[in-house]
Short mmCIF file of C-alpha atoms in Angstrom, two decimals:
data_model
loop_
_atom_site.label_atom_id
_atom_site.label_comp_id
_atom_site.label_asym_id
_atom_site.label_seq_id
_atom_site.Cartn_x
_atom_site.Cartn_y
_atom_site.Cartn_z
CA MET R 1 -28.29 -7.29 5.27
CA LYS R 2 -25.46 -5.13 6.92
CA PHE R 3 -23.36 -2.94 4.49
CA VAL R 4 -19.80 -3.44 4.87
CA ASP R 5 -17.24 -1.76 2.33
CA GLU R 6 -14.02 -2.69 4.42
CA ALA R 7 -12.58 -5.79 5.56
CA TYR R 8 -9.09 -7.54 5.95
CA ILE R 9 -8.57 -11.27 5.78
CA GLU R 10 -5.41 -13.71 5.50
CA VAL R 11 -5.46 -15.89 2.52
CA ALA R 12 -3.05 -18.74 1.82
CA ALA R 13 -2.31 -20.77 -1.04
CA GLY R 14 -0.85 -24.45 -0.75
CA ASP R 15 1.84 -25.38 -0.79
CA GLY R 16 3.54 -28.06 -3.31
CA GLY R 17 4.18 -31.98 -2.54
CA ASN R 18 7.33 -33.57 -2.07
CA GLY R 19 8.99 -35.39 -4.65
CA CYS R 20 9.43 -39.08 -3.81
CA ALA R 21 12.72 -40.85 -4.05
CA SER R 22 11.99 -44.41 -5.10
CA PHE R 23 13.13 -47.58 -6.91
CA ARG R 24 11.42 -50.23 -8.90
CA HIS R 25 11.15 -53.85 -7.29
CA GLU R 26 9.75 -56.74 -8.61
CA LYS R 27 10.40 -60.18 -8.99
CA TYR R 28 13.21 -61.69 -11.41
CA LYS R 29 13.85 -57.94 -12.18
CA GLU R 30 17.11 -56.73 -9.85
CA PHE R 31 17.95 -53.53 -11.37
CA GLY R 32 14.11 -52.01 -11.59
CA GLY R 33 15.64 -48.26 -12.01
CA PRO R 34 14.11 -45.45 -10.19
CA ASP R 35 10.40 -44.81 -9.98
CA GLY R 36 9.80 -41.97 -7.66
CA GLY R 37 7.21 -39.41 -8.78
CA ASP R 38 6.75 -35.58 -8.64
CA GLY R 39 4.64 -34.02 -6.31
CA GLY R 40 1.18 -32.21 -6.60
CA ARG R 41 0.75 -28.58 -7.08
CA GLY R 42 -0.79 -26.47 -4.07
CA GLY R 43 -4.13 -25.15 -4.73
CA HIS R 44 -4.18 -21.14 -5.88
CA VAL R 45 -6.86 -18.31 -4.57
CA TYR R 46 -8.72 -16.67 -6.96
CA ALA R 47 -11.11 -13.62 -6.40
CA LEU R 48 -14.03 -13.27 -8.82
CA ALA R 49 -16.28 -10.38 -9.19
CA ASP R 50 -20.13 -11.18 -8.56
CA ASP R 51 -22.77 -8.40 -9.44
CA ALA R 52 -24.95 -10.24 -7.32
CA LEU R 53 -23.14 -8.88 -4.17
CA ASN R 54 -22.95 -5.49 -2.76
CA THR R 55 -21.09 -5.83 0.49
CA LEU R 56 -18.13 -7.48 1.92
CA VAL R 57 -19.86 -8.49 4.67
CA ASP R 58 -19.15 -12.03 4.24
CA TYR R 59 -15.50 -11.36 5.08
CA ARG R 60 -16.14 -9.47 8.11
CA TYR R 61 -16.65 -12.60 10.09
CA SER R 62 -14.65 -15.22 7.94
CA ARG R 63 -11.38 -13.78 7.57
CA LYS R 64 -8.80 -16.66 6.92
CA TYR R 65 -8.48 -18.63 3.63
CA GLU R 66 -6.08 -21.33 3.47
CA ALA R 67 -6.10 -23.62 0.15
CA ARG R 68 -4.89 -27.50 0.09
CA ARG R 69 -1.36 -28.57 -0.11
CA GLY R 70 -0.25 -30.73 -2.79
CA GLU R 71 -0.16 -34.29 -2.37
CA HIS R 72 3.30 -36.17 -2.42
CA GLY R 73 5.21 -38.20 -4.94
CA MET R 74 4.66 -41.88 -4.60
CA GLY R 75 6.90 -44.64 -6.06
CA SER R 76 5.86 -46.44 -9.09
CA ASP R 77 5.80 -43.59 -11.31
CA MET R 78 2.95 -42.08 -9.26
CA PHE R 79 2.57 -38.31 -9.24
CA GLY R 80 1.05 -36.48 -6.40
CA ALA R 81 -2.40 -34.80 -7.21
CA LYS R 82 -2.65 -31.13 -7.23
CA GLY R 83 -4.48 -29.64 -4.47
CA ASP R 84 -8.17 -27.70 -4.51
CA ASP R 85 -8.60 -23.77 -5.71
CA ILE R 86 -10.36 -21.14 -3.69
CA VAL R 87 -12.35 -18.87 -5.55
CA LEU R 88 -13.52 -15.68 -3.27
CA LYS R 89 -16.90 -13.96 -4.69
CA MET R 90 -16.42 -10.32 -4.34
CA PRO R 91 -18.82 -7.12 -5.34
CA VAL R 92 -17.76 -5.51 -8.49
CA GLY R 93 -15.80 -2.64 -7.55
CA THR R 94 -13.77 -4.15 -4.80
CA ILE R 95 -10.00 -2.96 -4.41
CA ILE R 96 -7.64 -5.40 -3.39
CA ARG R 97 -4.50 -4.55 -1.29
CA ASN R 98 -1.69 -5.87 0.47
CA ALA R 99 -2.01 -5.23 4.06
CA ASP R 100 1.44 -4.81 4.82
CA THR R 101 2.61 -2.31 1.94
CA GLY R 102 -0.74 -0.43 1.62
CA GLU R 103 0.11 -1.52 -2.55
CA VAL R 104 -3.08 -2.18 -4.71
CA MET R 105 -2.70 -5.81 -5.90
CA HIS R 106 -6.20 -6.13 -8.18
CA GLU R 107 -9.47 -3.95 -8.72
CA LEU R 108 -12.46 -6.02 -9.92
CA LEU R 109 -14.25 -4.09 -12.09
CA GLN R 110 -16.07 -6.06 -14.59
CA PRO R 111 -18.70 -8.80 -13.58
CA GLY R 112 -17.29 -12.24 -14.25
CA GLU R 113 -13.57 -10.96 -13.92
CA LYS R 114 -11.38 -13.73 -12.22
CA ILE R 115 -7.97 -13.18 -11.11
CA LEU R 116 -5.39 -14.89 -9.33
CA ILE R 117 -4.54 -13.42 -5.90
CA ALA R 118 -2.05 -16.12 -4.18
CA LYS R 119 -0.18 -18.84 -6.34
CA GLY R 120 0.02 -22.27 -4.72
CA GLY R 121 3.58 -23.93 -4.59
CA ASP R 122 4.99 -26.00 -7.46
CA GLY R 123 5.64 -29.92 -6.53
CA GLY R 124 9.10 -31.15 -5.69
CA PHE R 125 10.56 -33.18 -8.06
CA GLY R 126 10.94 -37.05 -7.81
CA ASN R 127 14.12 -39.48 -8.21
CA LEU R 128 12.57 -40.29 -11.41
CA ARG R 129 13.66 -36.82 -12.99
CA PHE R 130 17.24 -37.35 -12.09
CA LYS R 131 17.68 -40.52 -14.13
CA SER R 132 20.16 -40.54 -16.98
CA ALA R 133 23.05 -42.52 -18.79
CA ILE R 134 25.44 -41.78 -16.05
CA ASN R 135 23.10 -41.53 -13.21
CA ARG R 136 21.04 -44.79 -13.49
CA ALA R 137 19.95 -44.88 -9.62
CA PRO R 138 19.62 -41.44 -8.48
CA ARG R 139 18.47 -40.64 -4.93
CA GLN R 140 17.94 -37.00 -5.42
CA LYS R 141 14.49 -35.50 -4.80
CA THR R 142 13.30 -31.91 -3.83
CA PRO R 143 10.53 -30.62 -1.34
CA GLY R 144 7.61 -28.64 -2.49
CA HIS R 145 7.75 -24.76 -2.83
CA PRO R 146 5.58 -23.11 -0.37
CA GLY R 147 2.35 -21.15 -1.26
CA GLU R 148 2.02 -17.41 -1.12
CA ARG R 149 0.15 -15.81 1.81
CA PHE R 150 -0.63 -12.21 1.94
CA GLU R 151 -2.87 -10.65 4.67
CA LEU R 152 -5.19 -8.75 2.27
CA GLN R 153 -7.59 -5.35 2.56
CA LEU R 154 -10.70 -5.47 0.75
CA GLU R 155 -12.02 -1.94 0.00
CA LEU R 156 -15.35 -1.42 -2.22
CA LYS R 157 -15.84 1.46 -4.00
CA VAL R 158 -19.26 0.88 -5.84
CA LEU R 159 -19.39 1.37 -9.43
CA ALA R 160 -21.81 3.91 -10.69
CA ASP R 161 -22.49 6.49 -13.15
CA VAL R 162 -23.86 9.03 -11.06
CA GLY R 163 -23.98 10.25 -7.36
CA LEU R 164 -26.10 12.12 -5.43
CA LEU R 165 -24.45 14.66 -2.92
CA GLY R 166 -26.24 16.77 -0.11
CA MET R 167 -27.35 17.50 3.62
CA PRO R 168 -29.11 15.00 5.48
CA ASN R 169 -32.80 15.15 4.64
CA ALA R 170 -32.91 16.67 1.46
CA GLY R 171 -34.45 14.25 -0.56
CA LYS R 172 -31.72 11.94 -1.99
CA SER R 173 -33.60 9.03 -1.07
CA THR R 174 -36.89 10.33 -2.49
CA PHE R 175 -35.36 10.95 -5.68
CA ILE R 176 -33.66 7.34 -6.47
CA ALA R 177 -36.99 6.05 -5.26
CA ALA R 178 -38.84 8.52 -8.04
CA VAL R 179 -36.28 7.51 -10.66
CA SER R 180 -34.95 4.15 -10.34
CA ASN R 181 -35.77 0.45 -9.07
CA ALA R 182 -34.06 1.24 -5.94
CA ARG R 183 -36.34 1.39 -2.69
CA PRO R 184 -34.27 2.80 0.26
CA LYS R 185 -35.85 3.79 3.51
CA ILE R 186 -37.38 7.31 3.39
CA ALA R 187 -38.33 9.20 6.89
CA ASP R 188 -39.00 12.15 7.70
CA TYR R 189 -35.78 12.60 10.02
CA PRO R 190 -31.96 13.19 9.41
CA PHE R 191 -29.50 10.28 8.70
CA THR R 192 -32.23 8.12 7.38
CA THR R 193 -29.63 6.62 5.30
CA LEU R 194 -26.83 5.07 6.68
CA HIS R 195 -25.04 3.04 3.79
CA PRO R 196 -24.82 3.53 -0.27
CA ASN R 197 -27.75 2.49 -2.15
CA LEU R 198 -27.69 2.02 -5.68
CA GLY R 199 -30.49 2.42 -8.13
CA VAL R 200 -31.09 1.43 -11.98
CA VAL R 201 -32.49 4.08 -14.06
CA ARG R 202 -34.14 3.09 -17.23
CA VAL R 203 -34.96 5.66 -19.92
CA GLY R 204 -35.49 3.59 -23.18
CA PRO R 205 -34.63 0.29 -24.29
CA GLU R 206 -31.45 -0.88 -23.46
CA LYS R 207 -30.91 2.57 -22.10
CA SER R 208 -30.01 3.04 -18.44
CA PHE R 209 -27.60 4.32 -15.82
CA VAL R 210 -26.48 3.69 -12.35
CA VAL R 211 -27.27 6.21 -9.27
CA ALA R 212 -25.51 5.82 -6.40
CA ASP R 213 -27.34 7.74 -3.24
CA VAL R 214 -24.72 8.01 0.05
CA PRO R 215 -25.09 9.49 3.65
CA GLY R 216 -25.70 13.08 3.67
CA LEU R 217 -23.06 15.35 4.84
CA ILE R 218 -22.50 18.20 7.23
CA GLU R 219 -20.39 20.51 8.22
CA GLY R 220 -17.22 19.15 10.07
CA ALA R 221 -17.34 15.73 8.26
CA SER R 222 -13.74 16.21 7.75
CA GLU R 223 -13.50 16.16 11.81
CA GLY R 224 -15.98 12.99 12.05
CA ALA R 225 -19.29 14.97 12.67
CA GLY R 226 -22.00 12.95 11.79
CA LEU R 227 -21.06 10.28 9.89
CA GLY R 228 -18.01 11.82 8.54
CA HIS R 229 -16.16 10.94 5.00
CA GLN R 230 -16.51 7.30 5.24
CA PHE R 231 -18.75 7.26 2.43
CA LEU R 232 -17.72 9.72 -0.02
CA ARG R 233 -15.41 7.12 -1.79
CA HIS R 234 -18.55 5.22 -3.45
CA LEU R 235 -18.47 8.53 -5.86
CA GLN R 236 -14.42 8.63 -6.87
CA ARG R 237 -15.75 6.30 -9.74
CA THR R 238 -18.94 8.54 -10.78
CA ARG R 239 -19.23 10.32 -13.81
CA LEU R 240 -21.27 13.39 -12.60
CA LEU R 241 -22.40 14.57 -9.30
CA LEU R 242 -26.01 15.85 -8.59
CA HIS R 243 -25.95 18.17 -5.50
CA VAL R 244 -29.48 18.07 -4.23
CA VAL R 245 -30.59 21.14 -2.21
CA ASP R 246 -33.63 21.47 0.26
CA MET R 247 -35.38 24.89 -1.08
CA ALA R 248 -37.87 24.15 2.01
CA PRO R 249 -36.12 23.77 5.22
CA PHE R 250 -38.66 22.75 8.24
CA ASP R 251 -36.29 25.57 10.36
CA ASP R 252 -36.83 28.76 8.92
CA ALA R 253 -33.59 29.87 10.24
CA VAL R 254 -31.50 27.44 8.29
CA ASP R 255 -30.02 28.87 5.27
CA PRO R 256 -29.61 26.43 1.92
CA VAL R 257 -26.93 28.43 0.36
CA ALA R 258 -24.66 28.26 3.56
CA GLN R 259 -25.67 24.37 4.00
CA ALA R 260 -24.33 23.76 0.13
CA LYS R 261 -21.25 26.22 0.62
CA ALA R 262 -20.28 23.68 3.52
CA ILE R 263 -21.16 20.63 1.41
CA VAL R 264 -19.08 22.07 -1.41
CA LYS R 265 -16.19 22.75 1.18
CA GLU R 266 -16.16 19.41 2.82
CA LEU R 267 -16.21 17.45 -0.56
CA LYS R 268 -12.73 19.61 -1.42
CA LYS R 269 -11.42 18.89 1.99
CA TYR R 270 -11.69 15.19 1.32
CA ASP R 271 -10.91 14.91 -2.22
CA PRO R 272 -9.82 17.72 -4.51
CA GLY R 273 -10.33 15.68 -7.70
CA LEU R 274 -13.72 14.52 -6.59
CA HIS R 275 -14.42 18.33 -6.18
CA ALA R 276 -13.13 18.63 -9.73
CA LYS R 277 -15.67 16.56 -11.33
CA PRO R 278 -19.05 17.67 -12.97
CA ARG R 279 -21.36 18.93 -10.25
CA TRP R 280 -25.10 19.65 -11.04
CA LEU R 281 -27.25 21.84 -9.18
CA VAL R 282 -30.78 20.04 -8.44
CA LEU R 283 -33.10 22.23 -6.32
CA ASN R 284 -35.74 19.84 -4.44
CA LYS R 285 -38.99 20.33 -2.66
CA LEU R 286 -39.83 22.98 -4.78
CA ASP R 287 -43.56 21.92 -4.36
CA MET R 288 -43.33 22.97 -0.51
CA VAL R 289 -43.02 26.44 -1.89
CA PRO R 290 -45.76 29.11 -3.35
CA ALA R 291 -45.89 29.17 -6.66
CA GLU R 292 -45.68 32.62 -6.70
CA GLU R 293 -42.08 32.61 -4.68
CA ARG R 294 -40.52 29.77 -6.39
CA GLU R 295 -38.94 32.08 -9.12
CA ALA R 296 -37.62 34.39 -6.65
CA ARG R 297 -36.76 32.05 -4.33
CA VAL R 298 -34.34 29.84 -6.96
CA GLN R 299 -32.86 32.89 -8.96
CA ASP R 300 -31.11 34.27 -5.31
CA PHE R 301 -30.28 30.85 -4.04
CA VAL R 302 -28.24 30.46 -7.91
CA LYS R 303 -27.51 34.24 -7.43
CA ARG R 304 -25.63 34.02 -3.81
CA PHE R 305 -24.32 30.31 -4.36
CA LYS R 306 -22.52 31.75 -7.51
CA HIS R 307 -23.28 28.38 -9.18
CA LYS R 308 -21.91 28.48 -12.68
CA GLY R 309 -23.20 24.85 -14.06
CA PRO R 310 -26.56 23.51 -14.97
CA VAL R 311 -29.35 24.17 -12.16
CA PHE R 312 -32.70 22.14 -12.35
CA GLU R 313 -35.98 22.75 -10.24
CA ILE R 314 -37.36 19.55 -9.25
CA SER R 315 -39.84 17.86 -6.80
CA ALA R 316 -38.95 14.57 -6.20
CA LEU R 317 -42.25 13.53 -3.91
CA THR R 318 -44.41 14.55 -6.99
CA ARG R 319 -41.73 13.88 -9.50
CA GLU R 320 -42.27 17.47 -11.22
CA GLY R 321 -38.92 18.22 -13.39
CA CYS R 322 -38.04 14.27 -13.02
CA GLU R 323 -37.99 13.19 -16.10
CA VAL R 324 -36.46 16.34 -17.75
CA LEU R 325 -33.33 15.71 -15.62
CA VAL R 326 -33.14 11.86 -16.14
CA GLN R 327 -32.76 12.41 -20.07
CA LYS R 328 -30.21 15.07 -19.63
CA ILE R 329 -28.25 12.81 -17.34
CA PHE R 330 -28.47 9.99 -20.26
CA GLN R 331 -27.16 12.41 -22.71
CA HIS R 332 -24.38 13.81 -20.29
CA ILE R 333 -23.17 9.96 -19.59
CA VAL R 334 -22.84 8.74 -23.71
CA ALA R 335 -21.26 11.91 -24.33
CA THR R 336 -18.81 10.90 -21.58
CA ARG R 337 -18.19 7.52 -22.85
CA GLU R 338 -17.76 8.53 -26.15
CA ALA R 339 -14.88 10.99 -25.22
CA GLU R 340 -13.44 8.34 -22.82
CA LYS R 341 -12.81 5.86 -25.73
CA PRO R 342 -9.37 6.30 -27.13
CA HIS R 343 -9.13 7.92 -30.26
CA VAL R 344 -8.09 5.39 -33.57
CA GLU R 345 -6.06 6.91 -36.30
CA VAL R 346 -7.14 6.57 -39.88
CA ASP R 347 -5.55 6.48 -42.60
CA PRO R 348 -6.71 9.04 -45.38
CA ARG R 349 -6.52 6.63 -48.07
CA PHE R 350 -8.79 3.96 -46.81
CA GLY R 351 -11.38 6.19 -45.69
CA GLN R 352 -13.31 5.77 -42.13
CA ALA R 353 -12.12 3.05 -40.40
CA GLU R 354 -14.92 0.52 -39.43
CA PRO R 355 -15.16 -1.22 -35.71
CA ALA R 356 -13.06 -4.53 -35.26
CA VAL R 357 -15.15 -7.32 -34.54
CA PRO R 358 -13.22 -9.87 -32.44
CA GLY R 359 -12.29 -12.75 -33.99
CA VAL R 360 -12.84 -11.45 -37.56
CA PRO R 361 -10.36 -10.61 -39.72
CA LYS R 362 -10.41 -7.11 -41.22
CA PRO R 363 -11.54 -7.14 -45.33
CA ARG R 364 -8.61 -6.20 -47.63
CA PRO R 365 -8.95 -3.80 -49.97
CA PRO R 366 -9.80 -4.85 -53.68
CA ARG R 367 -6.72 -5.56 -55.86
CA ARG R 368 -6.45 -3.50 -59.02
CA LYS R 369 -6.55 -5.33 -62.30
CA LYS R 370 -3.71 -5.24 -64.66
CA ALA R 371 -4.90 -3.83 -68.14
CA LEU R 372 -4.34 -6.63 -70.76
CA PRO R 373 -1.73 -5.81 -73.73
CA SER R 374 -3.24 -4.64 -76.73
CA ALA R 375 -1.83 -5.39 -80.28
CA ALA R 376 -0.51 -1.67 -80.46
CA ASP R 377 1.47 -2.39 -77.73
CA ASP R 378 3.37 -4.65 -79.30
CA ALA R 379 4.27 -2.89 -82.54
CA PRO R 380 7.56 -1.53 -82.88
CA ALA R 381 8.16 1.93 -82.56
CA ASP R 382 9.80 3.79 -85.46
CA GLU R 383 13.28 4.08 -85.66
CA PRO R 384 15.85 4.70 -88.45
CA MET R 385 16.83 1.97 -90.60
CA ASP R 386 20.22 1.00 -90.53
CA PRO R 387 21.98 2.48 -93.73
CA ARG R 388 23.86 -0.92 -94.53
CA PHE R 389 20.67 -2.76 -95.12
CA ARG R 390 18.55 -0.10 -97.14
CA ASP R 391 17.41 -0.97 -100.33
CA ASP R 392 18.16 2.23 -102.69
#
């Protein structure tokens, strides 16, 4: 299937049906009165986030979507039927923009999320609506309202926890195939990956995260070299970036440090916010480096590259070091998710707050029981007696 992450479409909600001006005509009933019904509502246009989709290719070739209009009102108190709604299924992570103004209208971030894109027009009123005590034979009716119409720009940003970054042929596709269920194309030439690939990494029971592999960057990508920056948008929602470096290039004249610095430079040109994300250094293809030279080559690379974050030494082909890296990634993602949760103020009188369960009321603290009055409480206090009643 062709990967398409951008499309332009036109959506039009249905117009409302017109109201009807009609009067009741029956035998032996000369003054039947008004019986014109209202018009029906036009159909809405909805967008539905479907986790089974991962591309916008369906909207590249079919670009116009129009809902049916509502039916007109009729006599005999008959109201028009509403128009059928249209539901457009889109991948999770789709951004819906107004193509004319550039304004972001909606973002589909949760599977099964359904939002209204274009609202159908309301139906017009029939003359039955205008009947009153002083207006027994109204002839007024109103037309239906037009539905909303938009030119939309659809942009897909895949939802992933970890993004892979690096030069072409650095081993990113081999790594994602080794640790996840993704099966990307792998070959011994650069630019094998032409579109993003997603893979789910299973760490344990009910423990997993998503990795995104994007086509490799080269120096001059901001000027359009290679595939340019067109796929870096898919890394903007990640929580962690893995900078994969080829430690055993085919050409001995290639300097891995210079290539790594060029990647960081292109990343900063594209988006400073993306450049500021946590970035770990993953030194790949160490199985092709002689064992006696590995430590010295790694130390020389880290010293010249001046990387201050975590550094991992792996071989994606033999899966050496991949399990340790996966466990560290999962721990980082769990800590990041906990930090992103909103802070809840806890009243010190009630101790630690328990997580609220939707639909279940919070338990109230037990009431304190009042002490029963004793006989000593009913006894009068010792007071001086009135001298007029004292018995001398």
